[in-house]
GROMACS .gro file of C-alpha atoms in nm:
model
  239
    1UNK     CA    1   3.435   1.035  -7.583
    2UNK     CA    2   3.311   1.266  -7.240
    3UNK     CA    3   3.084   1.566  -7.296
    4UNK     CA    4   3.252   1.871  -7.309
    5UNK     CA    5   3.298   1.985  -6.956
    6UNK     CA    6   3.152   2.368  -7.040
    7UNK     CA    7   2.830   2.513  -7.108
    8UNK     CA    8   2.612   2.732  -7.288
    9UNK     CA    9   2.278   2.850  -7.186
   10UNK     CA   10   2.105   2.543  -7.404
   11UNK     CA   11   2.305   2.256  -7.198
   12UNK     CA   12   2.237   2.459  -6.852
   13UNK     CA   13   1.818   2.382  -6.946
   14UNK     CA   14   1.870   2.092  -7.153
   15UNK     CA   15   2.123   1.943  -6.782
   16UNK     CA   16   1.817   2.052  -6.551
   17UNK     CA   17   1.584   1.776  -6.758
   18UNK     CA   18   1.768   1.570  -6.767
   19UNK     CA   19   1.854   1.596  -6.377
   20UNK     CA   20   1.433   1.634  -6.330
   21UNK     CA   21   1.406   1.332  -6.472
   22UNK     CA   22   1.702   1.135  -6.349
   23UNK     CA   23   1.470   1.222  -6.069
   24UNK     CA   24   1.216   1.090  -6.070
   25UNK     CA   25   1.366   0.752  -6.114
   26UNK     CA   26   1.507   0.780  -5.794
   27UNK     CA   27   1.881   0.591  -6.051
   28UNK     CA   28   2.065   0.833  -5.787
   29UNK     CA   29   2.362   1.044  -5.849
   30UNK     CA   30   2.503   1.106  -6.135
   31UNK     CA   31   2.889   0.936  -6.218
   32UNK     CA   32   2.981   1.048  -6.561
   33UNK     CA   33   2.907   1.138  -6.888
   34UNK     CA   34   2.991   1.102  -7.235
   35UNK     CA   35   2.818   1.151  -7.567
   36UNK     CA   36   2.728   0.874  -7.856
   37UNK     CA   37   2.522   0.873  -8.154
   38UNK     CA   38   2.194   0.755  -8.060
   39UNK     CA   39   1.781   0.701  -8.221
   40UNK     CA   40   1.458   0.537  -8.126
   41UNK     CA   41   1.391   0.190  -8.281
   42UNK     CA   42   1.099   0.213  -8.455
   43UNK     CA   43   0.912  -0.143  -8.263
   44UNK     CA   44   0.801  -0.070  -7.905
   45UNK     CA   45   0.891  -0.320  -7.672
   46UNK     CA   46   0.619  -0.472  -7.392
   47UNK     CA   47   0.752  -0.312  -7.043
   48UNK     CA   48   0.972  -0.563  -6.824
   49UNK     CA   49   0.754  -0.700  -6.580
   50UNK     CA   50   0.989  -0.805  -6.321
   51UNK     CA   51   1.357  -1.035  -6.379
   52UNK     CA   52   1.198  -1.297  -6.437
   53UNK     CA   53   0.974  -1.190  -6.761
   54UNK     CA   54   1.283  -0.946  -6.872
   55UNK     CA   55   1.520  -1.282  -6.917
   56UNK     CA   56   1.226  -1.435  -7.110
   57UNK     CA   57   1.175  -1.199  -7.332
   58UNK     CA   58   1.388  -1.190  -7.601
   59UNK     CA   59   1.257  -1.183  -7.932
   60UNK     CA   60   1.245  -0.784  -7.977
   61UNK     CA   61   1.253  -0.667  -8.290
   62UNK     CA   62   1.577  -0.404  -8.313
   63UNK     CA   63   1.656  -0.160  -8.552
   64UNK     CA   64   2.007  -0.200  -8.683
   65UNK     CA   65   2.311   0.037  -8.514
   66UNK     CA   66   2.250   0.372  -8.633
   67UNK     CA   67   2.517   0.486  -8.881
   68UNK     CA   68   2.379   0.778  -8.922
   69UNK     CA   69   2.240   0.846  -8.519
   70UNK     CA   70   2.210   1.165  -8.403
   71UNK     CA   71   2.434   1.344  -8.124
   72UNK     CA   72   2.296   1.187  -7.793
   73UNK     CA   73   2.409   1.257  -7.427
   74UNK     CA   74   2.437   0.919  -7.169
   75UNK     CA   75   2.452   1.075  -6.866
   76UNK     CA   76   2.525   0.684  -6.627
   77UNK     CA   77   2.397   0.732  -6.191
   78UNK     CA   78   2.446   0.467  -5.930
   79UNK     CA   79   2.118   0.263  -6.011
   80UNK     CA   80   2.019   0.426  -6.432
   81UNK     CA   81   2.140   0.635  -6.715
   82UNK     CA   82   1.949   0.927  -6.916
   83UNK     CA   83   2.002   0.988  -7.290
   84UNK     CA   84   1.911   1.254  -7.425
   85UNK     CA   85   1.882   1.255  -7.769
   86UNK     CA   86   1.711   1.530  -7.973
   87UNK     CA   87   1.413   1.665  -7.727
   88UNK     CA   88   1.405   1.370  -7.570
   89UNK     CA   89   1.490   1.254  -7.248
   90UNK     CA   90   1.514   0.871  -7.225
   91UNK     CA   91   1.546   0.743  -6.907
   92UNK     CA   92   1.667   0.337  -6.791
   93UNK     CA   93   1.638   0.108  -6.451
   94UNK     CA   94   1.950  -0.101  -6.507
   95UNK     CA   95   1.737  -0.362  -6.237
   96UNK     CA   96   1.449  -0.368  -6.494
   97UNK     CA   97   1.580  -0.280  -6.870
   98UNK     CA   98   1.734  -0.512  -7.115
   99UNK     CA   99   2.101  -0.452  -7.306
  100UNK     CA  100   2.159  -0.627  -7.628
  101UNK     CA  101   2.494  -0.566  -7.781
  102UNK     CA  102   2.592  -0.629  -8.144
  103UNK     CA  103   2.906  -0.673  -8.285
  104UNK     CA  104   2.805  -0.445  -8.644
  105UNK     CA  105   3.097  -0.289  -8.941
  106UNK     CA  106   3.281   0.083  -8.940
  107UNK     CA  107   3.202   0.241  -9.310
  108UNK     CA  108   3.539   0.259  -9.316
  109UNK     CA  109   3.817   0.125  -9.491
  110UNK     CA  110   4.025   0.115  -9.215
  111UNK     CA  111   3.746  -0.234  -9.127
  112UNK     CA  112   3.716  -0.190  -8.776
  113UNK     CA  113   3.457  -0.286  -8.622
  114UNK     CA  114   3.219  -0.134  -8.334
  115UNK     CA  115   2.971  -0.219  -8.053
  116UNK     CA  116   2.583  -0.113  -8.042
  117UNK     CA  117   2.367  -0.146  -7.748
  118UNK     CA  118   1.996  -0.137  -7.726
  119UNK     CA  119   1.818  -0.039  -7.410
  120UNK     CA  120   1.479  -0.114  -7.317
  121UNK     CA  121   1.380   0.254  -7.140
  122UNK     CA  122   1.110   0.286  -6.838
  123UNK     CA  123   0.819   0.310  -7.073
  124UNK     CA  124   0.909  -0.032  -7.205
  125UNK     CA  125   1.085   0.206  -7.567
  126UNK     CA  126   1.431   0.072  -7.689
  127UNK     CA  127   1.716   0.311  -7.780
  128UNK     CA  128   1.962   0.186  -8.008
  129UNK     CA  129   2.339   0.400  -7.913
  130UNK     CA  130   2.631   0.325  -8.101
  131UNK     CA  131   2.956   0.528  -8.121
  132UNK     CA  132   3.370   0.550  -8.276
  133UNK     CA  133   3.482   0.249  -8.190
  134UNK     CA  134   3.767   0.257  -7.926
  135UNK     CA  135   3.936  -0.050  -7.752
  136UNK     CA  136   3.812  -0.374  -7.905
  137UNK     CA  137   3.553  -0.232  -8.101
  138UNK     CA  138   3.342  -0.140  -7.755
  139UNK     CA  139   3.315   0.253  -7.654
  140UNK     CA  140   3.413   0.325  -7.297
  141UNK     CA  141   3.057   0.360  -7.226
  142UNK     CA  142   2.882   0.049  -7.329
  143UNK     CA  143   3.113  -0.237  -7.061
  144UNK     CA  144   3.016   0.095  -6.791
  145UNK     CA  145   2.631  -0.005  -6.879
  146UNK     CA  146   2.704  -0.384  -6.891
  147UNK     CA  147   2.843  -0.424  -6.500
  148UNK     CA  148   2.582  -0.160  -6.343
  149UNK     CA  149   2.322  -0.412  -6.532
  150UNK     CA  150   2.512  -0.742  -6.433
  151UNK     CA  151   2.542  -0.614  -6.063
  152UNK     CA  152   2.161  -0.455  -6.036
  153UNK     CA  153   2.025  -0.788  -6.150
  154UNK     CA  154   2.211  -1.075  -6.062
  155UNK     CA  155   2.109  -1.130  -5.714
  156UNK     CA  156   1.812  -1.150  -5.806
  157UNK     CA  157   1.863  -1.367  -6.102
  158UNK     CA  158   2.092  -1.624  -5.833
  159UNK     CA  159   1.807  -1.603  -5.630
  160UNK     CA  160   1.601  -1.705  -5.846
  161UNK     CA  161   1.853  -2.048  -5.981
  162UNK     CA  162   1.852  -2.106  -5.641
  163UNK     CA  163   1.486  -2.116  -5.560
  164UNK     CA  164   1.585  -2.398  -5.856
  165UNK     CA  165   1.410  -2.190  -6.128
  166UNK     CA  166   1.504  -2.167  -6.507
  167UNK     CA  167   1.601  -1.852  -6.681
  168UNK     CA  168   1.625  -1.718  -7.060
  169UNK     CA  169   1.876  -1.577  -7.250
  170UNK     CA  170   1.749  -1.611  -7.569
  171UNK     CA  171   1.730  -1.904  -7.779
  172UNK     CA  172   1.951  -2.048  -7.459
  173UNK     CA  173   1.832  -2.187  -7.139
  174UNK     CA  174   1.989  -2.278  -6.720
  175UNK     CA  175   1.934  -2.340  -6.405
  176UNK     CA  176   2.171  -2.436  -6.177
  177UNK     CA  177   2.174  -2.750  -6.220
  178UNK     CA  178   2.185  -2.772  -6.644
  179UNK     CA  179   2.174  -2.564  -6.939
  180UNK     CA  180   2.069  -2.561  -7.279
  181UNK     CA  181   1.900  -2.487  -7.581
  182UNK     CA  182   1.489  -2.600  -7.733
  183UNK     CA  183   1.533  -2.954  -7.659
  184UNK     CA  184   1.883  -3.018  -7.597
  185UNK     CA  185   2.005  -2.978  -7.206
  186UNK     CA  186   2.339  -3.149  -7.075
  187UNK     CA  187   2.395  -3.060  -6.666
  188UNK     CA  188   2.690  -2.896  -6.584
  189UNK     CA  189   2.925  -3.109  -6.486
  190UNK     CA  190   2.895  -3.244  -6.925
  191UNK     CA  191   3.010  -2.878  -7.051
  192UNK     CA  192   3.341  -2.907  -7.213
  193UNK     CA  193   3.340  -2.550  -7.303
  194UNK     CA  194   3.146  -2.235  -7.290
  195UNK     CA  195   3.213  -2.043  -7.528
  196UNK     CA  196   3.173  -1.687  -7.748
  197UNK     CA  197   3.343  -1.722  -8.054
  198UNK     CA  198   3.262  -1.529  -8.388
  199UNK     CA  199   2.905  -1.348  -8.254
  200UNK     CA  200   2.812  -1.670  -8.104
  201UNK     CA  201   2.747  -1.752  -7.777
  202UNK     CA  202   2.876  -2.182  -7.802
  203UNK     CA  203   2.794  -2.475  -7.563
  204UNK     CA  204   2.983  -2.794  -7.625
  205UNK     CA  205   2.834  -3.121  -7.473
  206UNK     CA  206   3.113  -3.403  -7.391
  207UNK     CA  207   3.044  -3.728  -7.495
  208UNK     CA  208   2.928  -3.521  -7.795
  209UNK     CA  209   3.032  -3.455  -8.132
  210UNK     CA  210   2.781  -3.194  -8.134
  211UNK     CA  211   2.638  -2.886  -7.954
  212UNK     CA  212   2.463  -2.523  -7.931
  213UNK     CA  213   2.453  -2.231  -7.975
  214UNK     CA  214   2.241  -1.847  -8.006
  215UNK     CA  215   2.365  -1.487  -8.132
  216UNK     CA  216   2.539  -1.242  -7.916
  217UNK     CA  217   2.313  -1.013  -8.040
  218UNK     CA  218   2.039  -1.214  -7.946
  219UNK     CA  219   2.126  -1.180  -7.545
  220UNK     CA  220   1.986  -1.066  -7.365
  221UNK     CA  221   2.283  -0.819  -7.095
  222UNK     CA  222   2.539  -1.080  -7.160
  223UNK     CA  223   2.757  -1.019  -6.887
  224UNK     CA  224   2.457  -1.087  -6.651
  225UNK     CA  225   2.419  -1.446  -6.814
  226UNK     CA  226   2.776  -1.490  -6.859
  227UNK     CA  227   2.850  -1.386  -6.496
  228UNK     CA  228   2.623  -1.736  -6.391
  229UNK     CA  229   2.709  -1.945  -6.687
  230UNK     CA  230   3.164  -1.887  -6.520
  231UNK     CA  231   2.946  -1.952  -6.133
  232UNK     CA  232   2.862  -2.303  -6.294
  233UNK     CA  233   3.167  -2.329  -6.512
  234UNK     CA  234   3.509  -2.194  -6.404
  235UNK     CA  235   3.774  -2.108  -6.652
  236UNK     CA  236   3.542  -2.024  -6.950
  237UNK     CA  237   3.587  -1.800  -7.139
  238UNK     CA  238   3.463  -1.326  -7.050
  239UNK     CA  239   3.216  -1.179  -7.312
   0.00000   0.00000   0.00000
């Protein structure tokens, strides 16, 4: 749901604070504004230091989806976003954040599901966002954020792979030559299938009766991960 166009005096003051916070972090021009529910996680995340450290730090203790979160205003910018909740404004940079998404059941008779997103702000604090279910159970702003993060982080991820480095996404790691989990690995030509099903990222290896899997909720920046998988495994399913 978009933020109302008409503004009161208090909303004008809030907008001024948001603009000032966004300006300090140089996230560019505002592109869209939405409303959501939000709360901050109890545990503080270690501030990310570059893409290699960021992708390796996946064992965050995240809070559950905000079932009774406060009303929040989301402003999406060219290079980041702000989350205004209660009396605080969190600034998130697309090139440095970690985004986790999780499917959670709604508490209604229809048995619907929704997608909750946990993001890391510029100070290392995690913000959990939720919204009314829309198509596929995900609010419109969710995919916009994931796409923006992928666009910002993919170039460095690809450079790292071209240099022969390994990137870690939750329990799954990948390089330009292979994909694996722990000590189990397979070269890309031997990967028969990769898909997202029942809340899991599954990898099936040709010539074996097994593979490995990782919970979607444990994969940071899912769109970055899946774009890399598609690059090496054309025809994979999309998240």
